[in-house]
Amino acid sequence: MNIKHLLLIIVCTVLFSCGGDESVKKEPKYQLVVFWDNYAFGGQHVGMYLTDDGSLYSFVNNTRLPNYDGIFSGETYDETYIDELIGDDPFLLEVIDQETFNKLINTKNNVQMSDISDEEHRCYDTGRILYATFEYDAKKEVYSPIVLEEKGDWARQNNSSSAMELSSWLNSKLKEYQLIPPDILDYCKF
């Protein structure tokens, strides 16, 4: 083998290996999320979210949250927008064990946005607690929110058993870490 063949092999190897594999898609960071916003007594904005590695975080974002009403109207969001909703300083609550995480993801994959009840007025001055998950379009790298449940001044519920199971799990974590006052969590239910 002469030097030209060796150089050609090296150049071809470098060119084809540096291009990357375009079929590899980014995994969605956000799996489940809860937002609570309440403007009745000043700005109170807290919540928690579960990431793709099983980490459960809480957040406080007392700046006025960007409008997330689009979650109810079928809009899509990129990861940067959801990052803005959460704010700059999340706090790691726990890393979920792998068995529980896998069960949550399997349950999440069965949730659909098709069986959501009508909104009903329930309370005053409790704000809005939104439980959601996402469908993720890896090609466009956008999230399409799926409502699991909404509680507070107005309430509605995704009636699929998978959605109710995820809402129940999220609610138990909210109580465990006392992120939202229990009287608000337990009052004004659907």
PDB file of C-alpha atoms in Angstrom:
ATOM      1  CA  MET A   1       0.000   0.000   0.000  1.00  0.00           C
ATOM      2  CA  ASN A   2       1.418   3.348  -0.920  1.00  0.00           C
ATOM      3  CA  ILE A   3       1.117   6.626   0.921  1.00  0.00           C
ATOM      4  CA  LYS A   4      -1.679   7.923  -1.369  1.00  0.00           C
ATOM      5  CA  HIS A   5      -3.946   5.009  -0.478  1.00  0.00           C
ATOM      6  CA  LEU A   6      -3.228   5.429   3.210  1.00  0.00           C
ATOM      7  CA  LEU A   7      -4.015   9.172   3.073  1.00  0.00           C
ATOM      8  CA  LEU A   8      -7.201   8.490   1.122  1.00  0.00           C
ATOM      9  CA  ILE A   9      -8.350   5.993   3.753  1.00  0.00           C
ATOM     10  CA  ILE A  10      -7.607   8.464   6.568  1.00  0.00           C
ATOM     11  CA  VAL A  11      -9.412  11.336   4.820  1.00  0.00           C
ATOM     12  CA  CYS A  12     -12.490   9.192   4.071  1.00  0.00           C
ATOM     13  CA  THR A  13     -12.599   7.899   7.642  1.00  0.00           C
ATOM     14  CA  VAL A  14     -12.418  11.410   9.081  1.00  0.00           C
ATOM     15  CA  LEU A  15     -15.043  12.809   6.692  1.00  0.00           C
ATOM     16  CA  PHE A  16     -17.588  10.082   7.335  1.00  0.00           C
ATOM     17  CA  SER A  17     -17.043   9.920  11.085  1.00  0.00           C
ATOM     18  CA  CYS A  18     -17.335  13.688  11.662  1.00  0.00           C
ATOM     19  CA  GLY A  19     -20.679  14.041   9.944  1.00  0.00           C
ATOM     20  CA  GLY A  20     -22.533  12.447  12.821  1.00  0.00           C
ATOM     21  CA  ASP A  21     -25.584  10.259  12.635  1.00  0.00           C
ATOM     22  CA  GLU A  22     -28.594  12.360  11.711  1.00  0.00           C
ATOM     23  CA  SER A  23     -30.929   9.539  12.692  1.00  0.00           C
ATOM     24  CA  VAL A  24     -30.009   9.995  16.365  1.00  0.00           C
ATOM     25  CA  LYS A  25     -32.720  12.171  17.908  1.00  0.00           C
ATOM     26  CA  LYS A  26     -32.559  14.202  21.048  1.00  0.00           C
ATOM     27  CA  GLU A  27     -34.533  12.765  23.959  1.00  0.00           C
ATOM     28  CA  PRO A  28     -37.096  15.091  25.524  1.00  0.00           C
ATOM     29  CA  LYS A  29     -35.921  16.613  28.795  1.00  0.00           C
ATOM     30  CA  TYR A  30     -39.372  17.180  30.315  1.00  0.00           C
ATOM     31  CA  GLN A  31     -41.570  14.169  31.069  1.00  0.00           C
ATOM     32  CA  LEU A  32     -44.100  15.410  33.653  1.00  0.00           C
ATOM     33  CA  VAL A  33     -44.684  18.897  35.025  1.00  0.00           C
ATOM     34  CA  VAL A  34     -46.845  20.740  37.559  1.00  0.00           C
ATOM     35  CA  PHE A  35     -47.275  24.519  37.503  1.00  0.00           C
ATOM     36  CA  TRP A  36     -49.040  26.466  40.229  1.00  0.00           C
ATOM     37  CA  ASP A  37     -49.605  30.153  39.698  1.00  0.00           C
ATOM     38  CA  ASN A  38     -51.660  32.397  41.930  1.00  0.00           C
ATOM     39  CA  TYR A  39     -51.992  36.158  41.590  1.00  0.00           C
ATOM     40  CA  ALA A  40     -54.605  36.613  44.313  1.00  0.00           C
ATOM     41  CA  PHE A  41     -52.075  37.476  47.027  1.00  0.00           C
ATOM     42  CA  GLY A  42     -49.110  38.614  44.970  1.00  0.00           C
ATOM     43  CA  GLY A  43     -47.144  36.406  42.644  1.00  0.00           C
ATOM     44  CA  GLN A  44     -46.783  32.808  43.729  1.00  0.00           C
ATOM     45  CA  HIS A  45     -45.375  30.486  41.099  1.00  0.00           C
ATOM     46  CA  VAL A  46     -44.040  27.102  42.066  1.00  0.00           C
ATOM     47  CA  GLY A  47     -44.031  23.635  40.659  1.00  0.00           C
ATOM     48  CA  MET A  48     -42.044  20.551  39.925  1.00  0.00           C
ATOM     49  CA  TYR A  49     -40.995  18.500  36.959  1.00  0.00           C
ATOM     50  CA  LEU A  50     -39.597  15.085  36.126  1.00  0.00           C
ATOM     51  CA  THR A  51     -36.768  14.873  33.599  1.00  0.00           C
ATOM     52  CA  ASP A  52     -35.690  12.196  31.157  1.00  0.00           C
ATOM     53  CA  ASP A  53     -33.072  10.863  33.597  1.00  0.00           C
ATOM     54  CA  GLY A  54     -35.573  10.360  36.445  1.00  0.00           C
ATOM     55  CA  SER A  55     -34.649  13.508  38.364  1.00  0.00           C
ATOM     56  CA  LEU A  56     -37.518  15.250  40.142  1.00  0.00           C
ATOM     57  CA  TYR A  57     -37.005  19.009  40.576  1.00  0.00           C
ATOM     58  CA  SER A  58     -38.975  21.767  42.230  1.00  0.00           C
ATOM     59  CA  PHE A  59     -38.878  25.386  41.183  1.00  0.00           C
ATOM     60  CA  VAL A  60     -39.978  28.804  42.362  1.00  0.00           C
ATOM     61  CA  ASN A  61     -40.405  31.443  39.688  1.00  0.00           C
ATOM     62  CA  ASN A  62     -41.937  34.530  41.268  1.00  0.00           C
ATOM     63  CA  THR A  63     -41.564  36.674  38.230  1.00  0.00           C
ATOM     64  CA  ARG A  64     -44.755  36.788  36.242  1.00  0.00           C
ATOM     65  CA  LEU A  65     -44.924  33.529  34.353  1.00  0.00           C
ATOM     66  CA  PRO A  66     -45.228  33.717  30.595  1.00  0.00           C
ATOM     67  CA  ASN A  67     -48.698  32.826  29.440  1.00  0.00           C
ATOM     68  CA  TYR A  68     -49.075  29.063  29.221  1.00  0.00           C
ATOM     69  CA  ASP A  69     -52.724  29.013  28.195  1.00  0.00           C
ATOM     70  CA  GLY A  70     -51.563  27.438  24.943  1.00  0.00           C
ATOM     71  CA  ILE A  71     -51.229  24.217  26.871  1.00  0.00           C
ATOM     72  CA  PHE A  72     -55.006  24.075  26.649  1.00  0.00           C
ATOM     73  CA  SER A  73     -55.263  24.967  22.973  1.00  0.00           C
ATOM     74  CA  GLY A  74     -52.860  22.557  21.339  1.00  0.00           C
ATOM     75  CA  GLU A  75     -49.865  24.824  20.831  1.00  0.00           C
ATOM     76  CA  THR A  76     -46.331  23.452  20.792  1.00  0.00           C
ATOM     77  CA  TYR A  77     -43.349  24.715  22.737  1.00  0.00           C
ATOM     78  CA  ASP A  78     -39.626  24.394  22.380  1.00  0.00           C
ATOM     79  CA  GLU A  79     -37.501  23.482  25.369  1.00  0.00           C
ATOM     80  CA  THR A  80     -36.306  27.059  25.841  1.00  0.00           C
ATOM     81  CA  TYR A  81     -39.861  28.259  26.445  1.00  0.00           C
ATOM     82  CA  ILE A  82     -40.500  25.589  29.083  1.00  0.00           C
ATOM     83  CA  ASP A  83     -37.156  26.519  30.682  1.00  0.00           C
ATOM     84  CA  GLU A  84     -38.480  30.104  30.972  1.00  0.00           C
ATOM     85  CA  LEU A  85     -41.615  28.891  32.746  1.00  0.00           C
ATOM     86  CA  ILE A  86     -39.472  27.055  35.277  1.00  0.00           C
ATOM     87  CA  GLY A  87     -36.896  29.763  35.874  1.00  0.00           C
ATOM     88  CA  ASP A  88     -33.184  29.679  36.530  1.00  0.00           C
ATOM     89  CA  ASP A  89     -32.836  27.919  39.859  1.00  0.00           C
ATOM     90  CA  PRO A  90     -34.496  24.494  40.075  1.00  0.00           C
ATOM     91  CA  PHE A  91     -33.896  22.373  43.177  1.00  0.00           C
ATOM     92  CA  LEU A  92     -33.307  18.615  42.952  1.00  0.00           C
ATOM     93  CA  LEU A  93     -35.822  16.849  45.193  1.00  0.00           C
ATOM     94  CA  GLU A  94     -34.883  13.251  44.410  1.00  0.00           C
ATOM     95  CA  VAL A  95     -33.867  10.837  41.706  1.00  0.00           C
ATOM     96  CA  ILE A  96     -36.698   8.390  41.092  1.00  0.00           C
ATOM     97  CA  ASP A  97     -35.701   4.715  41.203  1.00  0.00           C
ATOM     98  CA  GLN A  98     -35.464   3.119  37.763  1.00  0.00           C
ATOM     99  CA  GLU A  99     -38.418   0.750  38.218  1.00  0.00           C
ATOM    100  CA  THR A 100     -40.784   3.578  39.229  1.00  0.00           C
ATOM    101  CA  PHE A 101     -39.435   5.822  36.473  1.00  0.00           C
ATOM    102  CA  ASN A 102     -39.990   3.143  33.815  1.00  0.00           C
ATOM    103  CA  LYS A 103     -43.541   2.598  35.070  1.00  0.00           C
ATOM    104  CA  LEU A 104     -44.243   6.344  34.954  1.00  0.00           C
ATOM    105  CA  ILE A 105     -42.912   6.616  31.387  1.00  0.00           C
ATOM    106  CA  ASN A 106     -44.958   3.616  30.241  1.00  0.00           C
ATOM    107  CA  THR A 107     -48.048   5.173  31.825  1.00  0.00           C
ATOM    108  CA  LYS A 108     -47.216   8.549  30.270  1.00  0.00           C
ATOM    109  CA  ASN A 109     -47.000   6.951  26.839  1.00  0.00           C
ATOM    110  CA  ASN A 110     -50.631   5.822  27.175  1.00  0.00           C
ATOM    111  CA  VAL A 111     -52.062   9.263  27.969  1.00  0.00           C
ATOM    112  CA  GLN A 112     -54.013  11.077  25.285  1.00  0.00           C
ATOM    113  CA  MET A 113     -55.642  14.490  25.127  1.00  0.00           C
ATOM    114  CA  SER A 114     -58.951  13.064  23.938  1.00  0.00           C
ATOM    115  CA  ASP A 115     -61.034  12.621  27.087  1.00  0.00           C
ATOM    116  CA  ILE A 116     -60.826  15.896  28.997  1.00  0.00           C
ATOM    117  CA  SER A 117     -63.820  17.117  30.955  1.00  0.00           C
ATOM    118  CA  ASP A 118     -65.263  20.595  30.593  1.00  0.00           C
ATOM    119  CA  GLU A 119     -63.935  23.271  32.916  1.00  0.00           C
ATOM    120  CA  GLU A 120     -65.961  23.898  36.052  1.00  0.00           C
ATOM    121  CA  HIS A 121     -65.615  26.804  38.438  1.00  0.00           C
ATOM    122  CA  ARG A 122     -64.610  25.442  41.866  1.00  0.00           C
ATOM    123  CA  CYS A 123     -62.986  28.094  44.052  1.00  0.00           C
ATOM    124  CA  TYR A 124     -61.829  31.668  44.415  1.00  0.00           C
ATOM    125  CA  ASP A 125     -58.296  32.963  44.915  1.00  0.00           C
ATOM    126  CA  THR A 126     -56.544  29.588  44.773  1.00  0.00           C
ATOM    127  CA  GLY A 127     -54.944  30.149  41.399  1.00  0.00           C
ATOM    128  CA  ARG A 128     -54.342  27.359  38.945  1.00  0.00           C
ATOM    129  CA  ILE A 129     -52.530  24.062  39.425  1.00  0.00           C
ATOM    130  CA  LEU A 130     -51.791  22.450  36.085  1.00  0.00           C
ATOM    131  CA  TYR A 131     -50.592  18.846  35.799  1.00  0.00           C
ATOM    132  CA  ALA A 132     -49.277  17.993  32.331  1.00  0.00           C
ATOM    133  CA  THR A 133     -47.173  15.653  30.276  1.00  0.00           C
ATOM    134  CA  PHE A 134     -45.925  16.010  26.717  1.00  0.00           C
ATOM    135  CA  GLU A 135     -45.772  14.382  23.345  1.00  0.00           C
ATOM    136  CA  TYR A 136     -42.376  15.173  21.894  1.00  0.00           C
ATOM    137  CA  ASP A 137     -41.639  15.667  18.208  1.00  0.00           C
ATOM    138  CA  ALA A 138     -37.951  14.772  17.961  1.00  0.00           C
ATOM    139  CA  LYS A 139     -37.683  15.993  14.374  1.00  0.00           C
ATOM    140  CA  LYS A 140     -38.933  19.503  15.235  1.00  0.00           C
ATOM    141  CA  GLU A 141     -37.715  19.350  18.866  1.00  0.00           C
ATOM    142  CA  VAL A 142     -41.024  20.670  20.217  1.00  0.00           C
ATOM    143  CA  TYR A 143     -43.320  19.600  23.020  1.00  0.00           C
ATOM    144  CA  SER A 144     -47.086  19.238  22.644  1.00  0.00           C
ATOM    145  CA  PRO A 145     -48.593  19.436  26.136  1.00  0.00           C
ATOM    146  CA  ILE A 146     -51.253  16.999  27.296  1.00  0.00           C
ATOM    147  CA  VAL A 147     -53.330  18.110  30.268  1.00  0.00           C
ATOM    148  CA  LEU A 148     -53.557  15.509  33.031  1.00  0.00           C
ATOM    149  CA  GLU A 149     -55.564  17.653  35.427  1.00  0.00           C
ATOM    150  CA  GLU A 150     -56.252  21.247  36.372  1.00  0.00           C
ATOM    151  CA  LYS A 151     -57.254  22.291  39.885  1.00  0.00           C
ATOM    152  CA  GLY A 152     -57.870  25.598  41.562  1.00  0.00           C
ATOM    153  CA  ASP A 153     -60.337  28.327  40.665  1.00  0.00           C
ATOM    154  CA  TRP A 154     -61.245  26.289  37.601  1.00  0.00           C
ATOM    155  CA  ALA A 155     -60.961  22.541  37.373  1.00  0.00           C
ATOM    156  CA  ARG A 156     -60.978  19.879  34.711  1.00  0.00           C
ATOM    157  CA  GLN A 157     -59.571  16.419  34.344  1.00  0.00           C
ATOM    158  CA  ASN A 158     -58.240  14.064  31.717  1.00  0.00           C
ATOM    159  CA  ASN A 159     -60.423  11.023  32.358  1.00  0.00           C
ATOM    160  CA  SER A 160     -58.045   8.378  31.036  1.00  0.00           C
ATOM    161  CA  SER A 161     -56.875   6.001  33.750  1.00  0.00           C
ATOM    162  CA  SER A 162     -53.239   6.695  32.803  1.00  0.00           C
ATOM    163  CA  ALA A 163     -53.700  10.456  33.258  1.00  0.00           C
ATOM    164  CA  MET A 164     -55.381   9.961  36.631  1.00  0.00           C
ATOM    165  CA  GLU A 165     -52.561   7.660  37.759  1.00  0.00           C
ATOM    166  CA  LEU A 166     -49.911  10.245  36.834  1.00  0.00           C
ATOM    167  CA  SER A 167     -51.874  13.079  38.488  1.00  0.00           C
ATOM    168  CA  SER A 168     -52.146  11.020  41.646  1.00  0.00           C
ATOM    169  CA  TRP A 169     -48.400  10.328  41.677  1.00  0.00           C
ATOM    170  CA  LEU A 170     -47.572  14.001  41.072  1.00  0.00           C
ATOM    171  CA  ASN A 171     -50.028  15.061  43.772  1.00  0.00           C
ATOM    172  CA  SER A 172     -48.389  12.679  46.271  1.00  0.00           C
ATOM    173  CA  LYS A 173     -45.001  14.261  45.533  1.00  0.00           C
ATOM    174  CA  LEU A 174     -46.420  17.779  45.916  1.00  0.00           C
ATOM    175  CA  LYS A 175     -47.711  16.766  49.347  1.00  0.00           C
ATOM    176  CA  GLU A 176     -44.523  14.932  50.315  1.00  0.00           C
ATOM    177  CA  TYR A 177     -42.383  17.983  49.584  1.00  0.00           C
ATOM    178  CA  GLN A 178     -45.054  20.500  50.668  1.00  0.00           C
ATOM    179  CA  LEU A 179     -44.631  22.591  47.540  1.00  0.00           C
ATOM    180  CA  ILE A 180     -48.223  23.821  47.464  1.00  0.00           C
ATOM    181  CA  PRO A 181     -50.320  24.463  50.588  1.00  0.00           C
ATOM    182  CA  PRO A 182     -52.346  21.312  51.365  1.00  0.00           C
ATOM    183  CA  ASP A 183     -55.600  23.235  51.726  1.00  0.00           C
ATOM    184  CA  ILE A 184     -55.247  24.291  48.093  1.00  0.00           C
ATOM    185  CA  LEU A 185     -54.247  20.802  46.932  1.00  0.00           C
ATOM    186  CA  ASP A 186     -57.127  19.093  48.722  1.00  0.00           C
ATOM    187  CA  TYR A 187     -59.740  21.785  48.220  1.00  0.00           C
ATOM    188  CA  CYS A 188     -61.186  22.801  44.870  1.00  0.00           C
ATOM    189  CA  LYS A 189     -60.750  19.360  43.331  1.00  0.00           C
ATOM    190  CA  PHE A 190     -62.581  18.231  40.290  1.00  0.00           C
TER     191      PHE A 190
END
